[in-house]
Amino acid sequence: MANKSSNKIANKPGTLYLVATPIGNLEDITFRAVRILGEVDFVAAEDTRQGRKLLSHLGISKPVFSYFAHNERKRGRTIIERLAAGETAALISDAGTPGLSDPGEDLVGLAIAAGIQVIALPGASALLPALTVSGISAKSFVFEGFLPRRQGERQKYLRHLATEPRTLVFYEAPHRLAVVLKDLMEIFGNNRSAVVCRELTKYYEEIKRGSLEALSAYFTDNQPKGEFTLVIAGAQAQEPEAKPNKSELADAMLELLEQGLGRKEAARQIAGRFGLSAQEVYRLGIK
């Protein structure tokens, strides 16, 4: 008698499982993740070497296919075809939750568009441990992933976030950390509270708290090593400055436009600073 629970026998599309894997400490994998990895037909991994290493540690033998930023289009189609034929797959990243600042989100979109069931398994991620251990408010936060690599683009992007009242969380590579902290200090201000989390869950885990100025000085003098997550306090609400005349408003608008901000964003920032209507300031920017 046919097994009614089998996707293949029922000739139904398979399932794509998003399996969170440890970000350092191998004990952080869940029982459910181990079971799913042992049951699926194949595993799609951001790095096949890391994927096979994890499966070997768990005593699991499965076909492992690479799925990363430079082959996502071609390999994504292959994976979707196999899932549509009834196979099941687990998507894993190098570490943490797939689809969070990695190509996995594109595969999820393809699967949804093809009518394939997607199931996410909760598990390890650097985002929430960094946020909760930081001591900075977690009531409302914004996850920004990795900032632009080029300094000009990064500074322009940070200017858009300078007045964001919610807590900000970033991922950053060790070779860019020092320059990113300098950019943050320059744009957000020396005294903005921040936390730098290094090598979370690993043997050399380190949590550094302080002002952006203090953290920038520390990581300028101490070469950053490992994986980093930054938590930055949101901008504090300020009392509006005295209402300026039109000439002063025009000067403020020109200054922000020269920094690369668009008219709407510049108008929003100036309006917040002086307690004015954003529309009023925007009209001035058009003139």
Short mmCIF file of C-alpha atoms in Angstrom, two decimals:
data_model
loop_
_atom_site.label_atom_id
_atom_site.label_comp_id
_atom_site.label_asym_id
_atom_site.label_seq_id
_atom_site.Cartn_x
_atom_site.Cartn_y
_atom_site.Cartn_z
CA MET A 1 0.00 0.00 0.00
CA ALA A 2 1.37 3.43 -0.94
CA ASN A 3 2.58 5.67 1.86
CA LYS A 4 0.23 8.66 1.68
CA SER A 5 2.71 10.86 3.60
CA SER A 6 5.40 10.55 0.93
CA ASN A 7 5.68 13.63 -1.28
CA LYS A 8 7.27 11.66 -4.08
CA ILE A 9 4.61 8.91 -4.19
CA ALA A 10 1.83 11.50 -3.95
CA ASN A 11 3.55 13.36 -6.81
CA LYS A 12 3.46 16.64 -4.92
CA PRO A 13 6.13 19.34 -4.72
CA GLY A 14 8.69 18.82 -1.99
CA THR A 15 9.57 21.19 0.84
CA LEU A 16 12.40 23.67 1.31
CA TYR A 17 13.58 23.79 4.93
CA LEU A 18 15.53 26.82 6.16
CA VAL A 19 17.80 25.30 8.78
CA ALA A 20 19.65 27.56 11.20
CA THR A 21 23.13 26.27 12.04
CA PRO A 22 25.54 27.25 14.85
CA ILE A 23 27.45 30.52 14.53
CA GLY A 24 30.35 29.08 16.50
CA ASN A 25 29.40 26.74 19.30
CA LEU A 26 28.27 23.45 17.73
CA GLU A 27 26.08 22.72 20.77
CA ASP A 28 23.69 25.43 19.59
CA ILE A 29 22.07 23.33 16.88
CA THR A 30 18.54 22.17 17.69
CA PHE A 31 17.25 18.59 17.85
CA ARG A 32 14.78 19.43 15.10
CA ALA A 33 17.52 20.79 12.83
CA VAL A 34 19.51 17.56 13.20
CA ARG A 35 16.42 15.49 12.38
CA ILE A 36 15.55 17.52 9.29
CA LEU A 37 19.12 17.42 7.99
CA GLY A 38 18.99 13.65 8.32
CA GLU A 39 15.65 13.34 6.51
CA VAL A 40 15.96 15.65 3.48
CA ASP A 41 17.07 14.42 0.06
CA PHE A 42 19.84 16.98 -0.28
CA VAL A 43 21.40 20.06 1.32
CA ALA A 44 22.03 23.42 -0.34
CA ALA A 45 24.93 25.17 1.37
CA GLU A 46 26.52 28.59 1.02
CA ASP A 47 29.91 26.86 1.42
CA THR A 48 29.97 23.12 0.68
CA ARG A 49 33.10 22.65 2.79
CA GLN A 50 31.43 24.13 5.86
CA GLY A 51 28.24 22.22 5.11
CA ARG A 52 29.99 18.86 4.82
CA LYS A 53 32.01 19.58 7.96
CA LEU A 54 28.83 20.18 9.95
CA LEU A 55 27.06 17.10 8.54
CA SER A 56 30.12 14.96 9.30
CA HIS A 57 30.13 16.23 12.88
CA LEU A 58 26.46 15.23 13.16
CA GLY A 59 27.07 11.83 11.58
CA ILE A 60 24.88 12.65 8.55
CA SER A 61 25.68 11.75 4.96
CA LYS A 62 23.75 13.73 2.33
CA PRO A 63 24.45 15.19 -1.11
CA VAL A 64 25.57 18.81 -0.64
CA PHE A 65 25.20 21.39 -3.41
CA SER A 66 26.68 24.88 -3.41
CA TYR A 67 24.32 27.83 -3.40
CA PHE A 68 26.02 31.20 -3.04
CA ALA A 69 25.92 34.73 -4.44
CA HIS A 70 27.74 33.98 -7.71
CA ASN A 71 25.79 30.88 -8.76
CA GLU A 72 22.39 31.61 -7.20
CA ARG A 73 20.55 32.12 -10.49
CA LYS A 74 21.68 28.91 -12.22
CA ARG A 75 21.77 26.70 -9.12
CA GLY A 76 18.52 28.17 -7.83
CA ARG A 77 16.66 26.94 -10.92
CA THR A 78 18.15 23.45 -10.48
CA ILE A 79 17.11 23.31 -6.83
CA ILE A 80 13.58 24.49 -7.62
CA GLU A 81 13.24 21.86 -10.36
CA ARG A 82 14.20 19.11 -7.93
CA LEU A 83 11.82 20.43 -5.29
CA ALA A 84 9.01 20.65 -7.86
CA ALA A 85 9.66 16.99 -8.69
CA GLY A 86 8.97 16.03 -5.07
CA GLU A 87 12.37 16.10 -3.38
CA THR A 88 13.01 17.85 -0.07
CA ALA A 89 15.96 20.09 0.66
CA ALA A 90 17.58 21.93 3.56
CA LEU A 91 19.11 25.34 2.95
CA ILE A 92 21.99 26.26 5.28
CA SER A 93 24.34 29.24 5.37
CA ASP A 94 27.96 29.33 6.52
CA ALA A 95 26.65 30.02 10.01
CA GLY A 96 23.39 31.19 11.53
CA THR A 97 19.99 31.60 9.93
CA PRO A 98 19.81 31.31 6.12
CA GLY A 99 18.12 34.17 4.29
CA LEU A 100 19.49 36.76 6.73
CA SER A 101 22.12 38.82 4.89
CA ASP A 102 22.90 35.98 2.47
CA PRO A 103 21.61 34.70 -0.92
CA GLY A 104 19.06 32.41 0.74
CA GLU A 105 16.33 35.02 0.50
CA ASP A 106 16.41 34.73 -3.31
CA LEU A 107 15.90 30.96 -3.18
CA VAL A 108 12.97 31.44 -0.80
CA GLY A 109 11.42 33.84 -3.29
CA LEU A 110 11.84 31.33 -6.14
CA ALA A 111 10.30 28.56 -4.06
CA ILE A 112 7.28 30.65 -3.09
CA ALA A 113 6.76 31.71 -6.71
CA ALA A 114 6.85 28.03 -7.75
CA GLY A 115 4.25 27.05 -5.13
CA ILE A 116 6.76 25.09 -3.04
CA GLN A 117 6.28 24.93 0.72
CA VAL A 118 8.94 26.74 2.73
CA ILE A 119 9.44 25.92 6.40
CA ALA A 120 11.83 27.90 8.63
CA LEU A 121 13.46 26.27 11.64
CA PRO A 122 14.34 28.77 14.39
CA GLY A 123 17.86 28.65 15.69
CA ALA A 124 21.22 30.37 15.96
CA SER A 125 21.81 33.91 14.69
CA ALA A 126 24.22 36.66 15.73
CA LEU A 127 21.48 39.30 15.51
CA LEU A 128 19.36 38.56 18.59
CA PRO A 129 22.17 37.50 20.97
CA ALA A 130 24.04 40.73 20.18
CA LEU A 131 20.91 42.82 20.66
CA THR A 132 19.91 41.23 23.95
CA VAL A 133 23.41 41.21 25.47
CA SER A 134 24.10 44.82 24.45
CA GLY A 135 22.07 46.45 27.20
CA ILE A 136 20.69 48.87 24.60
CA SER A 137 16.91 48.96 24.21
CA ALA A 138 15.52 46.05 22.20
CA LYS A 139 11.90 47.28 22.27
CA SER A 140 12.24 48.58 18.73
CA PHE A 141 15.20 47.98 16.43
CA VAL A 142 16.31 48.00 12.79
CA PHE A 143 18.58 45.32 11.32
CA GLU A 144 20.69 46.77 8.51
CA GLY A 145 22.95 43.80 7.73
CA PHE A 146 26.26 44.78 6.12
CA LEU A 147 26.89 48.44 5.27
CA PRO A 148 28.12 49.43 1.78
CA ARG A 149 31.81 48.64 1.27
CA ARG A 150 32.74 51.91 -0.42
CA GLN A 151 33.21 54.73 2.03
CA GLY A 152 31.31 57.34 0.04
CA GLU A 153 28.27 55.09 -0.33
CA ARG A 154 28.51 54.01 3.30
CA GLN A 155 28.65 57.58 4.61
CA LYS A 156 25.69 58.59 2.47
CA TYR A 157 23.73 55.60 3.77
CA LEU A 158 24.63 56.39 7.38
CA ARG A 159 23.41 59.97 6.99
CA HIS A 160 19.97 58.59 6.21
CA LEU A 161 20.12 56.66 9.50
CA ALA A 162 21.54 59.46 11.64
CA THR A 163 18.13 60.51 13.01
CA GLU A 164 16.67 56.98 13.26
CA PRO A 165 15.26 56.67 16.82
CA ARG A 166 15.26 52.86 16.88
CA THR A 167 18.26 50.76 17.89
CA LEU A 168 20.43 49.86 14.89
CA VAL A 169 22.14 46.50 14.34
CA PHE A 170 24.85 45.86 11.74
CA TYR A 171 27.11 43.01 10.71
CA GLU A 172 30.68 43.95 9.82
CA ALA A 173 33.87 42.31 8.56
CA PRO A 174 37.06 42.67 10.65
CA HIS A 175 39.06 44.48 7.96
CA ARG A 176 36.40 47.23 7.72
CA LEU A 177 35.45 47.58 11.37
CA ALA A 178 37.83 50.42 12.29
CA VAL A 179 36.87 52.64 9.33
CA VAL A 180 33.16 51.90 9.84
CA LEU A 181 33.39 52.97 13.50
CA LYS A 182 35.11 56.21 12.41
CA ASP A 183 32.31 56.88 9.92
CA LEU A 184 29.69 56.18 12.58
CA MET A 185 31.43 58.49 15.04
CA GLU A 186 31.67 61.28 12.46
CA ILE A 187 28.03 61.04 11.37
CA PHE A 188 26.24 59.88 14.54
CA GLY A 189 28.38 61.84 17.00
CA ASN A 190 31.21 60.92 19.38
CA ASN A 191 28.96 60.19 22.34
CA ARG A 192 26.39 57.86 20.76
CA SER A 193 26.25 54.64 22.84
CA ALA A 194 27.24 51.46 21.05
CA VAL A 195 28.28 47.85 21.60
CA VAL A 196 30.65 45.75 19.49
CA CYS A 197 30.14 42.00 19.80
CA ARG A 198 33.00 39.80 18.59
CA GLU A 199 32.97 36.04 17.94
CA LEU A 200 29.61 35.43 19.63
CA THR A 201 29.24 31.92 21.15
CA LYS A 202 32.89 31.13 20.38
CA TYR A 203 35.88 30.69 22.71
CA TYR A 204 37.13 34.26 22.18
CA GLU A 205 33.73 35.93 22.55
CA GLU A 206 34.15 39.59 23.49
CA ILE A 207 31.62 42.32 24.24
CA LYS A 208 32.89 45.91 24.16
CA ARG A 209 30.54 48.68 25.32
CA GLY A 210 31.04 52.42 25.22
CA SER A 211 30.71 55.56 23.13
CA LEU A 212 31.45 55.45 19.41
CA GLU A 213 34.53 57.55 20.13
CA ALA A 214 35.86 55.08 22.73
CA LEU A 215 35.11 52.04 20.57
CA SER A 216 36.70 53.65 17.52
CA ALA A 217 39.87 54.37 19.51
CA TYR A 218 39.98 50.82 20.90
CA PHE A 219 39.67 49.06 17.55
CA THR A 220 42.13 51.48 15.94
CA ASP A 221 44.74 50.41 18.51
CA ASN A 222 43.67 46.73 18.61
CA GLN A 223 43.47 44.94 15.27
CA PRO A 224 39.97 43.49 14.84
CA LYS A 225 39.81 39.72 14.37
CA GLY A 226 36.78 37.47 13.91
CA GLU A 227 33.11 38.12 13.15
CA PHE A 228 31.49 41.32 14.42
CA THR A 229 27.98 42.52 15.19
CA LEU A 230 27.43 46.19 16.05
CA VAL A 231 24.54 47.52 18.12
CA ILE A 232 24.06 51.30 18.04
CA ALA A 233 21.65 53.27 20.21
CA GLY A 234 18.97 55.16 18.32
CA ALA A 235 19.02 58.93 17.98
CA GLN A 236 17.64 60.81 20.96
CA ALA A 237 14.73 63.17 20.40
CA GLN A 238 15.89 66.76 20.64
CA GLU A 239 14.05 69.97 21.39
CA PRO A 240 13.49 71.88 18.14
CA GLU A 241 15.95 74.69 17.58
CA ALA A 242 14.70 78.25 17.23
CA LYS A 243 12.84 78.71 13.97
CA PRO A 244 15.30 80.04 11.38
CA ASN A 245 14.62 82.58 8.66
CA LYS A 246 14.34 81.52 5.02
CA SER A 247 17.99 82.27 4.31
CA GLU A 248 19.15 80.01 7.17
CA LEU A 249 16.78 77.26 6.00
CA ALA A 250 18.14 77.54 2.48
CA ASP A 251 21.71 77.24 3.77
CA ALA A 252 20.80 74.15 5.83
CA MET A 253 19.06 72.59 2.83
CA LEU A 254 22.00 73.24 0.50
CA GLU A 255 24.42 71.74 3.01
CA LEU A 256 22.47 68.46 3.18
CA LEU A 257 21.95 68.33 -0.58
CA GLU A 258 25.71 68.75 -1.09
CA GLN A 259 26.24 65.78 1.25
CA GLY A 260 24.25 63.63 -1.17
CA LEU A 261 20.82 63.56 0.48
CA GLY A 262 17.71 63.82 -1.67
CA ARG A 263 15.33 66.75 -1.26
CA LYS A 264 12.71 64.76 0.65
CA GLU A 265 15.18 63.29 3.16
CA ALA A 266 16.92 66.65 3.63
CA ALA A 267 13.55 68.31 4.19
CA ARG A 268 12.56 65.64 6.72
CA GLN A 269 15.77 66.12 8.73
CA ILE A 270 15.54 69.92 8.71
CA ALA A 271 11.85 69.81 9.65
CA GLY A 272 12.63 67.58 12.62
CA ARG A 273 15.49 69.82 13.73
CA PHE A 274 13.43 73.02 13.74
CA GLY A 275 9.92 71.69 14.40
CA LEU A 276 8.64 72.71 10.98
CA SER A 277 6.42 71.14 8.36
CA ALA A 278 8.40 68.85 6.06
CA GLN A 279 6.26 70.04 3.12
CA GLU A 280 7.15 73.63 3.84
CA VAL A 281 10.86 72.86 3.89
CA TYR A 282 10.57 70.65 0.79
CA ARG A 283 8.97 73.49 -1.18
CA LEU A 284 11.91 75.65 -0.19
CA GLY A 285 14.28 72.94 -1.44
CA ILE A 286 12.53 72.90 -4.84
CA LYS A 287 12.94 76.67 -5.10
#
